[in-house]
PDB file of C-alpha atoms (C1' of nucleotides) and ligand atoms in Angstrom:
ATOM      1  CA  MET A 250      68.908  27.860 137.604  1.00 48.00           C
ATOM      2  CA  LYS A 251      70.676  30.720 135.454  1.00 60.00           C
ATOM      3  CA  GLU A 252      68.409  33.688 134.246  1.00 74.00           C
ATOM      4  CA  LYS A 253      68.980  34.167 130.351  1.00 79.00           C
ATOM      5  CA  GLN A 254      70.089  37.461 129.959  1.00 84.00           C
ATOM      6  CA  VAL A 255      68.555  40.166 127.787  1.00 88.00           C
ATOM      7  CA  ARG A 256      70.491  41.167 124.607  1.00 93.00           C
ATOM      8  CA  SER A 257      70.121  43.864 122.069  1.00 92.00           C
ATOM      9  CA  THR A 258      70.763  42.928 118.514  1.00 95.00           C
ATOM     10  CA  ALA A 259      69.975  44.697 115.258  1.00 94.00           C
ATOM     11  CA  ALA A 260      67.277  42.343 114.209  1.00 95.00           C
ATOM     12  CA  LYS A 261      65.625  43.128 117.403  1.00 97.00           C
ATOM     13  CA  GLN A 262      65.721  46.624 117.627  1.00 96.00           C
ATOM     14  CA  HIS A 263      64.652  46.782 113.912  1.00 96.00           C
ATOM     15  CA  ILE A 264      61.769  44.800 114.319  1.00 97.00           C
ATOM     16  CA  ARG A 265      60.800  46.880 117.941  1.00 97.00           C
ATOM     17  CA  GLU A 266      60.724  50.171 115.652  1.00 96.00           C
ATOM     18  CA  ILE A 267      59.039  48.826 113.122  1.00 97.00           C
ATOM     19  CA  LEU A 268      56.395  47.717 115.516  1.00 97.00           C
ATOM     20  CA  GLU A 269      56.597  51.118 117.248  1.00 96.00           C
ATOM     21  CA  GLN A 270      56.174  53.361 114.396  1.00 95.00           C
ATOM     22  CA  SER A 271      53.365  51.002 112.566  1.00 95.00           C
ATOM     23  CA  GLY A 272      51.275  51.637 115.872  1.00 93.00           C
ATOM     24  CA  THR A 273      49.330  48.557 114.762  1.00 96.00           C
ATOM     25  CA  ALA A 274      49.533  44.817 115.347  1.00 97.00           C
ATOM     26  CA  LEU A 275      51.769  43.373 112.612  1.00 97.00           C
ATOM     27  CA  SER A 276      52.016  39.667 111.762  1.00 97.00           C
ATOM     28  CA  GLN A 277      55.497  37.813 110.351  1.00 97.00           C
ATOM     29  CA  PRO A 278      55.258  37.955 107.082  1.00 96.00           C
ATOM     30  CA  GLU A 279      54.218  42.089 107.553  1.00 96.00           C
ATOM     31  CA  ILE A 280      57.135  42.689 109.491  1.00 97.00           C
ATOM     32  CA  GLN A 281      59.083  40.659 107.053  1.00 95.00           C
ATOM     33  CA  GLU A 282      58.051  42.860 103.972  1.00 92.00           C
ATOM     34  CA  GLN A 283      58.444  46.353 105.700  1.00 92.00           C
ATOM     35  CA  SER A 284      62.192  44.960 106.966  1.00 87.00           C
ATOM     36  CA  GLU A 285      63.220  44.593 103.525  1.00 81.00           C
ATOM     37  CA  GLY A 286      65.650  41.456 104.219  1.00 81.00           C
ATOM     38  CA  VAL A 287      67.075  42.471 107.417  1.00 87.00           C
ATOM     39  CA  CYS A 288      66.985  39.160 108.840  1.00 95.00           C
ATOM     40  CA  ASP A 289      65.793  35.619 108.406  1.00 96.00           C
ATOM     41  CA  ARG A 290      62.402  34.592 108.633  1.00 96.00           C
ATOM     42  CA  VAL A 291      62.951  32.298 111.281  1.00 97.00           C
ATOM     43  CA  THR A 292      64.403  35.171 113.054  1.00 97.00           C
ATOM     44  CA  VAL A 293      61.545  37.543 113.027  1.00 97.00           C
ATOM     45  CA  TYR A 294      59.888  34.867 114.811  1.00 98.00           C
ATOM     46  CA  ARG A 295      62.232  34.392 117.353  1.00 98.00           C
ATOM     47  CA  VAL A 296      62.566  37.696 118.067  1.00 97.00           C
ATOM     48  CA  LEU A 297      58.856  38.457 118.536  1.00 98.00           C
ATOM     49  CA  ASP A 298      59.123  35.386 121.030  1.00 97.00           C
ATOM     50  CA  ARG A 299      61.832  37.095 123.157  1.00 96.00           C
ATOM     51  CA  LEU A 300      59.971  40.792 123.166  1.00 96.00           C
ATOM     52  CA  LEU A 301      56.770  38.698 124.207  1.00 95.00           C
ATOM     53  CA  GLN A 302      58.680  36.918 126.700  1.00 94.00           C
ATOM     54  CA  GLU A 303      59.977  40.112 128.099  1.00 93.00           C
ATOM     55  CA  GLY A 304      56.540  41.789 127.952  1.00 92.00           C
ATOM     56  CA  GLU A 305      57.721  44.241 125.523  1.00 94.00           C
ATOM     57  CA  VAL A 306      54.462  43.153 123.147  1.00 95.00           C
ATOM     58  CA  HIS A 307      51.469  40.642 123.068  1.00 95.00           C
ATOM     59  CA  LYS A 308      50.069  38.895 120.539  1.00 95.00           C
ATOM     60  CA  THR A 309      46.790  38.526 119.117  1.00 96.00           C
ATOM     61  CA  ILE A 310      44.896  35.777 117.191  1.00 96.00           C
ATOM     62  CA  GLY A 311      43.195  37.576 114.175  1.00 95.00           C
ATOM     63  CA  LEU A 312      39.753  36.231 112.337  1.00 94.00           C
ATOM     64  CA  ASP A 313      41.964  34.580 109.713  1.00 93.00           C
ATOM     65  CA  GLY A 314      44.098  32.608 112.454  1.00 95.00           C
ATOM     66  CA  MET A 315      46.864  34.705 111.615  1.00 96.00           C
ATOM     67  CA  THR A 316      49.124  35.913 114.798  1.00 97.00           C
ATOM     68  CA  ARG A 317      50.230  39.696 115.295  1.00 98.00           C
ATOM     69  CA  TYR A 318      52.531  41.033 117.776  1.00 97.00           C
ATOM     70  CA  ALA A 319      52.041  44.823 118.980  1.00 96.00           C
ATOM     71  CA  ILE A 320      53.754  47.056 121.031  1.00 95.00           C
ATOM     72  CA  CYS A 321      52.225  46.937 124.981  1.00 91.00           C
ATOM     73  CA  LYS A 322      50.969  50.733 125.746  1.00 83.00           C
ATOM     74  CA  ALA A 323      47.969  50.247 128.158  1.00 67.00           C
ATOM     75  CA  CYS A 324      49.719  47.588 130.294  1.00 59.00           C
ATOM     76  CA  ASP A 325      51.292  48.154 133.582  1.00 55.00           C
ATOM     77  CA  HIS A 326      54.168  46.269 134.016  1.00 51.00           C
ATOM     78  CA  ASP A 327      54.613  46.621 137.747  1.00 49.00           C
ATOM     79  CA  HIS A 328      50.541  45.196 138.559  1.00 47.00           C
ATOM     80  CA  GLY A 329      50.787  42.428 136.266  1.00 52.00           C
ATOM     81  CA  HIS A 330      49.931  42.589 132.495  1.00 57.00           C
ATOM     82  CA  GLN A 331      46.434  43.751 130.924  1.00 66.00           C
ATOM     83  CA  HIS A 332      45.646  42.484 127.666  1.00 71.00           C
ATOM     84  CA  ASP A 333      42.124  42.075 127.440  1.00 81.00           C
ATOM     85  CA  HIS A 334      41.734  45.094 125.456  1.00 90.00           C
ATOM     86  CA  VAL A 335      39.483  44.665 122.288  1.00 94.00           C
ATOM     87  CA  HIS A 336      41.401  44.207 118.460  1.00 96.00           C
ATOM     88  CA  PHE A 337      40.102  45.298 115.664  1.00 97.00           C
ATOM     89  CA  SER A 338      40.599  44.104 112.079  1.00 97.00           C
ATOM     90  CA  CYS A 339      39.445  46.243 109.556  1.00 96.00           C
ATOM     91  CA  GLU A 340      38.141  44.701 106.353  1.00 94.00           C
ATOM     92  CA  VAL A 341      39.085  47.581 104.069  1.00 93.00           C
ATOM     93  CA  CYS A 342      42.548  48.416 104.798  1.00 93.00           C
ATOM     94  CA  GLY A 343      43.611  45.159 106.767  1.00 93.00           C
ATOM     95  CA  GLU A 344      44.907  46.780 109.293  1.00 96.00           C
ATOM     96  CA  VAL A 345      44.837  45.188 113.030  1.00 97.00           C
ATOM     97  CA  THR A 346      44.728  47.864 116.013  1.00 95.00           C
ATOM     98  CA  CYS A 347      44.624  47.837 119.813  1.00 94.00           C
ATOM     99  CA  LEU A 348      41.732  49.619 121.142  1.00 93.00           C
ATOM    100  CA  ASP A 349      43.444  49.830 124.334  1.00 88.00           C
ATOM    101  CA  LYS A 350      40.370  51.248 126.320  1.00 84.00           C
ATOM    102  CA  VAL A 351      37.681  48.986 125.245  1.00 81.00           C
ATOM    103  CA  ILE A 352      37.442  46.392 127.822  1.00 84.00           C
ATOM    104  CA  PRO A 353      34.337  44.620 127.414  1.00 87.00           C
ATOM    105  CA  GLU A 354      32.758  43.170 130.608  1.00 85.00           C
ATOM    106  CA  LEU A 355      31.330  39.921 131.070  1.00 86.00           C
ATOM    107  CA  LYS A 356      30.218  37.616 133.883  1.00 88.00           C
ATOM    108  CA  LEU A 357      30.646  33.917 133.415  1.00 92.00           C
ATOM    109  CA  PRO A 358      28.895  31.254 134.730  1.00 93.00           C
ATOM    110  CA  ARG A 359      29.321  30.035 137.934  1.00 92.00           C
ATOM    111  CA  GLY A 360      32.368  27.456 137.597  1.00 94.00           C
ATOM    112  CA  TYR A 361      34.202  28.978 135.410  1.00 95.00           C
ATOM    113  CA  ARG A 362      37.873  30.378 136.007  1.00 94.00           C
ATOM    114  CA  LEU A 363      39.017  32.889 133.430  1.00 93.00           C
ATOM    115  CA  LYS A 364      42.686  33.361 132.864  1.00 92.00           C
ATOM    116  CA  GLU A 365      43.489  34.567 129.375  1.00 90.00           C
ATOM    117  CA  ALA A 366      40.698  36.631 127.079  1.00 91.00           C
ATOM    118  CA  SER A 367      40.840  38.009 123.251  1.00 93.00           C
ATOM    119  CA  TYR A 368      38.544  40.058 121.976  1.00 95.00           C
ATOM    120  CA  MET A 369      38.659  40.030 118.215  1.00 95.00           C
ATOM    121  CA  ILE A 370      36.508  42.204 115.950  1.00 95.00           C
ATOM    122  CA  SER A 371      36.374  43.136 112.801  1.00 95.00           C
ATOM    123  CA  GLY A 372      34.490  45.765 110.511  1.00 95.00           C
ATOM    124  CA  VAL A 373      35.468  49.044 109.384  1.00 96.00           C
ATOM    125  CA  CYS A 374      38.081  51.657 110.960  1.00 96.00           C
ATOM    126  CA  PRO A 375      37.760  55.922 111.035  1.00 96.00           C
ATOM    127  CA  THR A 376      40.041  56.104 107.992  1.00 95.00           C
ATOM    128  CA  CYS A 377      38.208  53.826 105.804  1.00 95.00           C
ATOM    129  CA  ASN A 378      34.478  54.413 107.029  1.00 86.00           C
TER     130      ASN A 378
ATOM    131  CA  MET B 230      21.814  32.123  88.853  1.00 48.00           C
ATOM    132  CA  LYS B 231      20.903  28.493  89.759  1.00 60.00           C
ATOM    133  CA  GLU B 232      20.855  28.134  93.643  1.00 73.00           C
ATOM    134  CA  LYS B 233      23.081  25.142  94.493  1.00 78.00           C
ATOM    135  CA  GLN B 234      20.827  22.355  96.092  1.00 83.00           C
ATOM    136  CA  VAL B 235      21.453  20.916  99.662  1.00 87.00           C
ATOM    137  CA  ARG B 236      22.438  16.985  99.573  1.00 92.00           C
ATOM    138  CA  SER B 237      22.519  14.872 102.033  1.00 91.00           C
ATOM    139  CA  THR B 238      25.339  12.505 101.866  1.00 95.00           C
ATOM    140  CA  ALA B 239      27.025  10.055 104.267  1.00 94.00           C
ATOM    141  CA  ALA B 240      29.892  11.948 105.464  1.00 95.00           C
ATOM    142  CA  LYS B 241      27.340  15.235 106.020  1.00 96.00           C
ATOM    143  CA  GLN B 242      25.301  13.139 108.337  1.00 95.00           C
ATOM    144  CA  HIS B 243      28.067  11.477 110.225  1.00 96.00           C
ATOM    145  CA  ILE B 244      29.844  14.911 111.012  1.00 97.00           C
ATOM    146  CA  ARG B 245      26.559  16.280 111.818  1.00 96.00           C
ATOM    147  CA  GLU B 246      26.162  13.903 114.241  1.00 96.00           C
ATOM    148  CA  ILE B 247      29.622  14.095 115.988  1.00 96.00           C
ATOM    149  CA  LEU B 248      28.989  17.562 116.294  1.00 97.00           C
ATOM    150  CA  GLU B 249      25.478  17.165 117.636  1.00 96.00           C
ATOM    151  CA  GLN B 250      26.657  14.873 120.432  1.00 94.00           C
ATOM    152  CA  SER B 251      29.952  16.718 121.233  1.00 95.00           C
ATOM    153  CA  GLY B 252      28.349  19.850 122.411  1.00 93.00           C
ATOM    154  CA  THR B 253      31.299  21.280 122.275  1.00 96.00           C
ATOM    155  CA  ALA B 254      33.351  22.923 119.329  1.00 97.00           C
ATOM    156  CA  LEU B 255      35.350  20.546 117.111  1.00 97.00           C
ATOM    157  CA  SER B 256      38.327  20.795 114.768  1.00 97.00           C
ATOM    158  CA  GLN B 257      39.117  18.981 111.444  1.00 97.00           C
ATOM    159  CA  PRO B 258      41.645  17.229 113.263  1.00 96.00           C
ATOM    160  CA  GLU B 259      39.313  16.243 116.354  1.00 96.00           C
ATOM    161  CA  ILE B 260      36.579  15.448 113.554  1.00 96.00           C
ATOM    162  CA  GLN B 261      38.619  13.002 111.744  1.00 95.00           C
ATOM    163  CA  GLU B 262      39.777  11.112 114.960  1.00 92.00           C
ATOM    164  CA  GLN B 263      36.200  10.470 116.146  1.00 91.00           C
ATOM    165  CA  SER B 264      35.273   9.762 112.946  1.00 86.00           C
ATOM    166  CA  GLU B 265      37.778   6.829 112.455  1.00 80.00           C
ATOM    167  CA  GLY B 266      38.303   7.132 108.569  1.00 80.00           C
ATOM    168  CA  VAL B 267      34.549   7.665 107.597  1.00 87.00           C
ATOM    169  CA  CYS B 268      36.024  10.078 104.960  1.00 95.00           C
ATOM    170  CA  ASP B 269      38.859  11.675 103.643  1.00 96.00           C
ATOM    171  CA  ARG B 270      40.436  14.779 105.592  1.00 96.00           C
ATOM    172  CA  VAL B 271      39.472  16.981 102.577  1.00 97.00           C
ATOM    173  CA  THR B 272      36.206  15.821 103.059  1.00 97.00           C
ATOM    174  CA  VAL B 273      35.636  16.692 106.114  1.00 97.00           C
ATOM    175  CA  TYR B 274      36.486  20.558 105.487  1.00 98.00           C
ATOM    176  CA  ARG B 275      34.431  20.771 102.247  1.00 97.00           C
ATOM    177  CA  VAL B 276      31.498  19.348 104.772  1.00 97.00           C
ATOM    178  CA  LEU B 277      32.007  21.923 107.637  1.00 97.00           C
ATOM    179  CA  ASP B 278      32.099  24.674 104.831  1.00 97.00           C
ATOM    180  CA  ARG B 279      28.783  23.587 103.347  1.00 96.00           C
ATOM    181  CA  LEU B 280      27.352  23.415 106.964  1.00 96.00           C
ATOM    182  CA  LEU B 281      28.756  26.727 107.860  1.00 95.00           C
ATOM    183  CA  GLN B 282      26.923  27.706 104.382  1.00 93.00           C
ATOM    184  CA  GLU B 283      23.821  26.412 105.303  1.00 93.00           C
ATOM    185  CA  GLY B 284      23.351  27.915 108.792  1.00 92.00           C
ATOM    186  CA  GLU B 285      23.534  24.850 110.501  1.00 94.00           C
ATOM    187  CA  VAL B 286      27.021  25.405 112.446  1.00 95.00           C
ATOM    188  CA  HIS B 287      29.011  28.608 113.230  1.00 95.00           C
ATOM    189  CA  LYS B 288      32.709  28.460 113.071  1.00 95.00           C
ATOM    190  CA  THR B 289      35.481  29.685 115.953  1.00 96.00           C
ATOM    191  CA  ILE B 290      39.259  30.794 115.658  1.00 96.00           C
ATOM    192  CA  GLY B 291      40.917  28.817 119.360  1.00 95.00           C
ATOM    193  CA  LEU B 292      44.077  30.897 120.695  1.00 94.00           C
ATOM    194  CA  ASP B 293      45.756  28.344 119.112  1.00 93.00           C
ATOM    195  CA  GLY B 294      44.733  29.921 115.556  1.00 95.00           C
ATOM    196  CA  MET B 295      42.989  26.293 115.105  1.00 96.00           C
ATOM    197  CA  THR B 296      39.160  26.907 113.740  1.00 97.00           C
ATOM    198  CA  ARG B 297      36.586  24.508 115.362  1.00 98.00           C
ATOM    199  CA  TYR B 298      33.097  24.089 114.209  1.00 97.00           C
ATOM    200  CA  ALA B 299      29.801  23.957 116.448  1.00 96.00           C
ATOM    201  CA  ILE B 300      26.378  23.308 115.926  1.00 95.00           C
ATOM    202  CA  CYS B 301      24.573  26.518 116.007  1.00 91.00           C
ATOM    203  CA  LYS B 302      21.893  26.642 118.703  1.00 83.00           C
ATOM    204  CA  ALA B 303      21.078  29.743 120.312  1.00 67.00           C
ATOM    205  CA  CYS B 304      20.782  31.591 117.262  1.00 59.00           C
ATOM    206  CA  ASP B 305      17.533  32.662 115.129  1.00 55.00           C
ATOM    207  CA  HIS B 306      18.053  31.733 111.466  1.00 51.00           C
ATOM    208  CA  ASP B 307      15.109  33.802 110.558  1.00 49.00           C
ATOM    209  CA  HIS B 308      16.121  37.099 112.146  1.00 47.00           C
ATOM    210  CA  GLY B 309      19.838  36.981 111.323  1.00 51.00           C
ATOM    211  CA  HIS B 310      22.238  34.702 113.212  1.00 57.00           C
ATOM    212  CA  GLN B 311      23.974  35.678 116.565  1.00 65.00           C
ATOM    213  CA  HIS B 312      27.321  34.509 117.176  1.00 71.00           C
ATOM    214  CA  ASP B 313      28.872  36.910 119.066  1.00 81.00           C
ATOM    215  CA  HIS B 314      28.962  34.887 122.211  1.00 90.00           C
ATOM    216  CA  VAL B 315      31.670  33.994 123.796  1.00 94.00           C
ATOM    217  CA  HIS B 316      33.725  30.683 123.615  1.00 96.00           C
ATOM    218  CA  PHE B 317      35.359  29.310 126.367  1.00 97.00           C
ATOM    219  CA  SER B 318      38.674  26.952 126.046  1.00 97.00           C
ATOM    220  CA  CYS B 319      39.689  24.784 128.919  1.00 96.00           C
ATOM    221  CA  GLU B 320      43.336  24.377 129.573  1.00 94.00           C
ATOM    222  CA  VAL B 321      43.032  21.233 131.113  1.00 93.00           C
ATOM    223  CA  CYS B 322      40.643  19.229 129.067  1.00 93.00           C
ATOM    224  CA  GLY B 323      40.866  21.489 125.845  1.00 93.00           C
ATOM    225  CA  GLU B 324      37.292  21.392 125.279  1.00 96.00           C
ATOM    226  CA  VAL B 325      36.006  24.524 123.429  1.00 97.00           C
ATOM    227  CA  THR B 326      32.666  25.252 124.344  1.00 95.00           C
ATOM    228  CA  CYS B 327      29.891  27.527 123.250  1.00 94.00           C
ATOM    229  CA  LEU B 328      28.876  29.840 126.132  1.00 93.00           C
ATOM    230  CA  ASP B 329      25.608  30.500 124.218  1.00 88.00           C
ATOM    231  CA  LYS B 330      24.494  33.392 127.036  1.00 84.00           C
ATOM    232  CA  VAL B 331      27.405  35.084 127.663  1.00 81.00           C
ATOM    233  CA  ILE B 332      27.372  38.220 125.164  1.00 84.00           C
ATOM    234  CA  PRO B 333      29.867  40.474 126.304  1.00 87.00           C
ATOM    235  CA  GLU B 334      28.809  44.372 126.174  1.00 85.00           C
ATOM    236  CA  LEU B 335      31.130  46.597 124.297  1.00 86.00           C
ATOM    237  CA  LYS B 336      31.174  50.345 123.314  1.00 88.00           C
ATOM    238  CA  LEU B 337      33.393  50.741 120.235  1.00 92.00           C
ATOM    239  CA  PRO B 338      34.907  54.646 119.947  1.00 93.00           C
ATOM    240  CA  ARG B 339      33.559  56.974 117.239  1.00 92.00           C
ATOM    241  CA  GLY B 340      33.838  55.995 113.829  1.00 94.00           C
ATOM    242  CA  TYR B 341      34.376  52.295 114.047  1.00 95.00           C
ATOM    243  CA  ARG B 342      31.622  49.967 111.944  1.00 95.00           C
ATOM    244  CA  LEU B 343      31.288  46.994 113.709  1.00 93.00           C
ATOM    245  CA  LYS B 344      30.438  44.124 111.389  1.00 92.00           C
ATOM    246  CA  GLU B 345      31.779  40.789 113.071  1.00 90.00           C
ATOM    247  CA  ALA B 346      33.126  39.657 116.815  1.00 91.00           C
ATOM    248  CA  SER B 347      34.829  36.723 118.156  1.00 93.00           C
ATOM    249  CA  TYR B 348      35.064  36.688 122.021  1.00 95.00           C
ATOM    250  CA  MET B 349      37.523  33.904 123.142  1.00 95.00           C
ATOM    251  CA  ILE B 350      38.685  33.078 126.402  1.00 95.00           C
ATOM    252  CA  SER B 351      40.495  30.445 127.989  1.00 95.00           C
ATOM    253  CA  GLY B 352      40.996  28.873 131.570  1.00 95.00           C
ATOM    254  CA  VAL B 353      39.884  26.002 133.773  1.00 96.00           C
ATOM    255  CA  CYS B 354      35.819  24.777 132.925  1.00 95.00           C
ATOM    256  CA  PRO B 355      33.568  23.515 135.599  1.00 96.00           C
ATOM    257  CA  THR B 356      34.372  19.940 135.127  1.00 95.00           C
ATOM    258  CA  CYS B 357      37.911  20.511 135.794  1.00 94.00           C
ATOM    259  CA  ASN B 358      37.826  23.185 138.568  1.00 85.00           C
TER     260      ASN B 358
ATOM    261  C1'  DA C 283      17.463   3.750  82.853  1.00 57.99           C
ATOM    262  C1'  DT C 284      19.516   7.956  81.680  1.00 57.99           C
ATOM    263  C1'  DT C 285      21.044  12.582  82.513  1.00 57.99           C
ATOM    264  C1'  DT C 286      22.421  16.134  85.053  1.00 57.99           C
ATOM    265  C1'  DT C 287      25.033  17.805  89.159  1.00 57.99           C
ATOM    266  C1'  DT C 288      27.316  17.619  93.784  1.00 57.99           C
ATOM    267  C1'  DT C 289      29.954  15.358  96.444  1.00 57.99           C
ATOM    268  C1'  DC C 290      34.169  12.321  97.352  1.00 57.99           C
ATOM    269  C1'  DG C 291      38.960  10.670  96.933  1.00 57.99           C
ATOM    270  C1'  DC C 292      43.670  11.163  96.033  1.00 57.99           C
ATOM    271  C1'  DA C 293      47.651  14.282  95.152  1.00 57.99           C
ATOM    272  C1'  DA C 294      49.585  18.161  94.803  1.00 57.99           C
ATOM    273  C1'  DC C 295      50.405  22.513  97.072  1.00 57.99           C
ATOM    274  C1'  DT C 296      50.805  27.038  99.829  1.00 57.99           C
ATOM    275  C1'  DG C 297      51.495  29.433 103.902  1.00 57.99           C
ATOM    276  C1'  DT C 298      52.434  29.304 109.094  1.00 57.99           C
ATOM    277  C1'  DG C 299      54.979  28.152 112.163  1.00 57.99           C
ATOM    278  C1'  DT C 300      58.643  25.185 114.405  1.00 57.99           C
ATOM    279  C1'  DT C 301      63.250  22.414 115.709  1.00 57.99           C
ATOM    280  C1'  DG C 302      68.525  20.971 114.980  1.00 57.99           C
ATOM    281  C1'  DC C 303      72.910  22.511 113.997  1.00 57.99           C
ATOM    282  C1'  DA C 304      76.561  24.649 112.727  1.00 57.99           C
ATOM    283  C1'  DT C 305      78.308  29.871 112.197  1.00 57.99           C
ATOM    284  C1'  DT C 306      78.266  34.333 114.290  1.00 57.99           C
ATOM    285  C1'  DA C 307      77.971  38.110 116.741  1.00 57.99           C
ATOM    286  C1'  DA C 308      77.030  40.370 122.004  1.00 57.99           C
ATOM    287  C1'  DT C 309      78.551  40.468 126.647  1.00 57.99           C
ATOM    288  C1'  DT C 310      81.396  38.982 130.518  1.00 57.99           C
ATOM    289  C1'  DA C 311      85.947  37.758 132.569  1.00 57.99           C
ATOM    290  C1'  DT C 312      90.976  37.927 132.243  1.00 57.99           C
TER     291       DT C 312
ATOM    292  C1'  DA D 158      92.847  44.271 124.495  1.00 57.99           C
ATOM    293  C1'  DT D 159      92.116  39.685 124.131  1.00 57.99           C
ATOM    294  C1'  DA D 160      90.065  35.113 125.181  1.00 57.99           C
ATOM    295  C1'  DA D 161      86.059  32.802 126.975  1.00 57.99           C
ATOM    296  C1'  DT D 162      81.325  32.484 127.929  1.00 57.99           C
ATOM    297  C1'  DT D 163      76.634  32.935 126.332  1.00 57.99           C
ATOM    298  C1'  DA D 164      73.039  34.134 123.312  1.00 57.99           C
ATOM    299  C1'  DA D 165      71.090  35.078 118.366  1.00 57.99           C
ATOM    300  C1'  DT D 166      71.547  33.978 113.552  1.00 57.99           C
ATOM    301  C1'  DG D 167      71.064  31.493 108.982  1.00 57.99           C
ATOM    302  C1'  DC D 168      69.521  27.671 106.494  1.00 57.99           C
ATOM    303  C1'  DA D 169      67.643  23.706 105.568  1.00 57.99           C
ATOM    304  C1'  DA D 170      64.309  20.608 106.876  1.00 57.99           C
ATOM    305  C1'  DC D 171      60.002  19.865 109.021  1.00 57.99           C
ATOM    306  C1'  DA D 172      55.034  19.227 110.549  1.00 57.99           C
ATOM    307  C1'  DC D 173      50.468  20.466 110.017  1.00 57.99           C
ATOM    308  C1'  DA D 174      46.295  23.563 109.090  1.00 57.99           C
ATOM    309  C1'  DG D 175      44.193  24.160 104.929  1.00 57.99           C
ATOM    310  C1'  DT D 176      43.144  24.869  99.832  1.00 57.99           C
ATOM    311  C1'  DT D 177      42.825  23.239  94.695  1.00 57.99           C
ATOM    312  C1'  DG D 178      42.450  20.571  90.289  1.00 57.99           C
ATOM    313  C1'  DC D 179      40.821  16.874  88.211  1.00 57.99           C
ATOM    314  C1'  DG D 180      38.692  12.157  87.289  1.00 57.99           C
ATOM    315  C1'  DA D 181      35.284   8.914  89.807  1.00 57.99           C
ATOM    316  C1'  DA D 182      31.672   7.958  92.297  1.00 57.99           C
ATOM    317  C1'  DA D 183      27.200   9.286  94.264  1.00 57.99           C
ATOM    318  C1'  DA D 184      22.563  11.541  94.491  1.00 57.99           C
ATOM    319  C1'  DA D 185      18.860  13.278  92.751  1.00 57.99           C
ATOM    320  C1'  DA D 186      16.291  14.795  88.488  1.00 57.99           C
ATOM    321  C1'  DT D 187      14.759  13.658  84.215  1.00 57.99           C
TER     322       DT D 187
HETATM  323 ZN1  LIG E 589      40.801  50.587 107.537  1.00 57.99          ZN
HETATM  324 ZN1  LIG E 590      46.455  44.911 121.569  1.00 57.99          ZN
HETATM  325 ZN1  LIG E 591      38.194  21.303 131.317  1.00 57.99          ZN
HETATM  326 ZN1  LIG E 592      29.500  29.100 119.728  1.00 57.99          ZN
END
DNA sequence: ATTTTTTCGCAACTGTGTTGCATTAATTAT
DNA sequence: ATAATTAATGCAACACAGTTGCGAAAAAAT
């Protein structure tokens, strides 16, 4: 029944910083590469899980099936998260960015109840264009 | 320079049949389960690759990162494929279905060039609702 | 029937992600 | 400040989707 308290550790702060200053969605290998052995592989996964649980980040599955994590920016924590924005994967530089303002409209057929949405598109980003 | 000719094999026909009569998007493990050891695991992957190449099926990445394949229905082979329809994953029965007629509209910010799109949503399907 | 080309099965491998457990570090209580 | 408590970490081992190399088998072409 006890609430698990949030603890601030070196690994967590470091990983959060990497995500913040990258501004893009990163996978565990990408984070690992940038952190130059600050902590174990497994710890990265566990920290990301915690950040996800605590609502600091959200995750997205790429077209390659790889899970990436990005800092939550455009979501209102008080009124529930909004993670139905589009994620863009650049074929050239490989970066995955949150297009926070692009929220597609769609009308589901009768009978379908929507809970979670994931819009992933790929192409060429403005920098590589 | 030689065109690789299309060959009809037992495994291929069987897998195509499974996909056709299921009507949903299936993963290799799901196909394997239904085929009761008709062929090897690797063969399933290779057949699916071929069917994909030949334009008979398209693939979609689930929220679980799993690749699933579905028969192409609503795509015009002559005028290029249209695989930008929505895929729906039911949280209850686990089925992944093509919502061929649901094609979300979105306007990308200036500078982004779109090539591929993947819209994956989850919730409860009409049958399980 | 023989040759050619594609497909198959098997084994081995890669890479992401997970789990158990003993150790370490952060928070809380004394 | 010290001890007790609780959560986080590292390591090894595991699970499992997906891939690759290669010799054997099966199609299609001759
Ligand atoms: Zn780019
Ligand atoms: Zn995002
Ligand atoms: Zn269902
Ligand atoms: Zn589909």
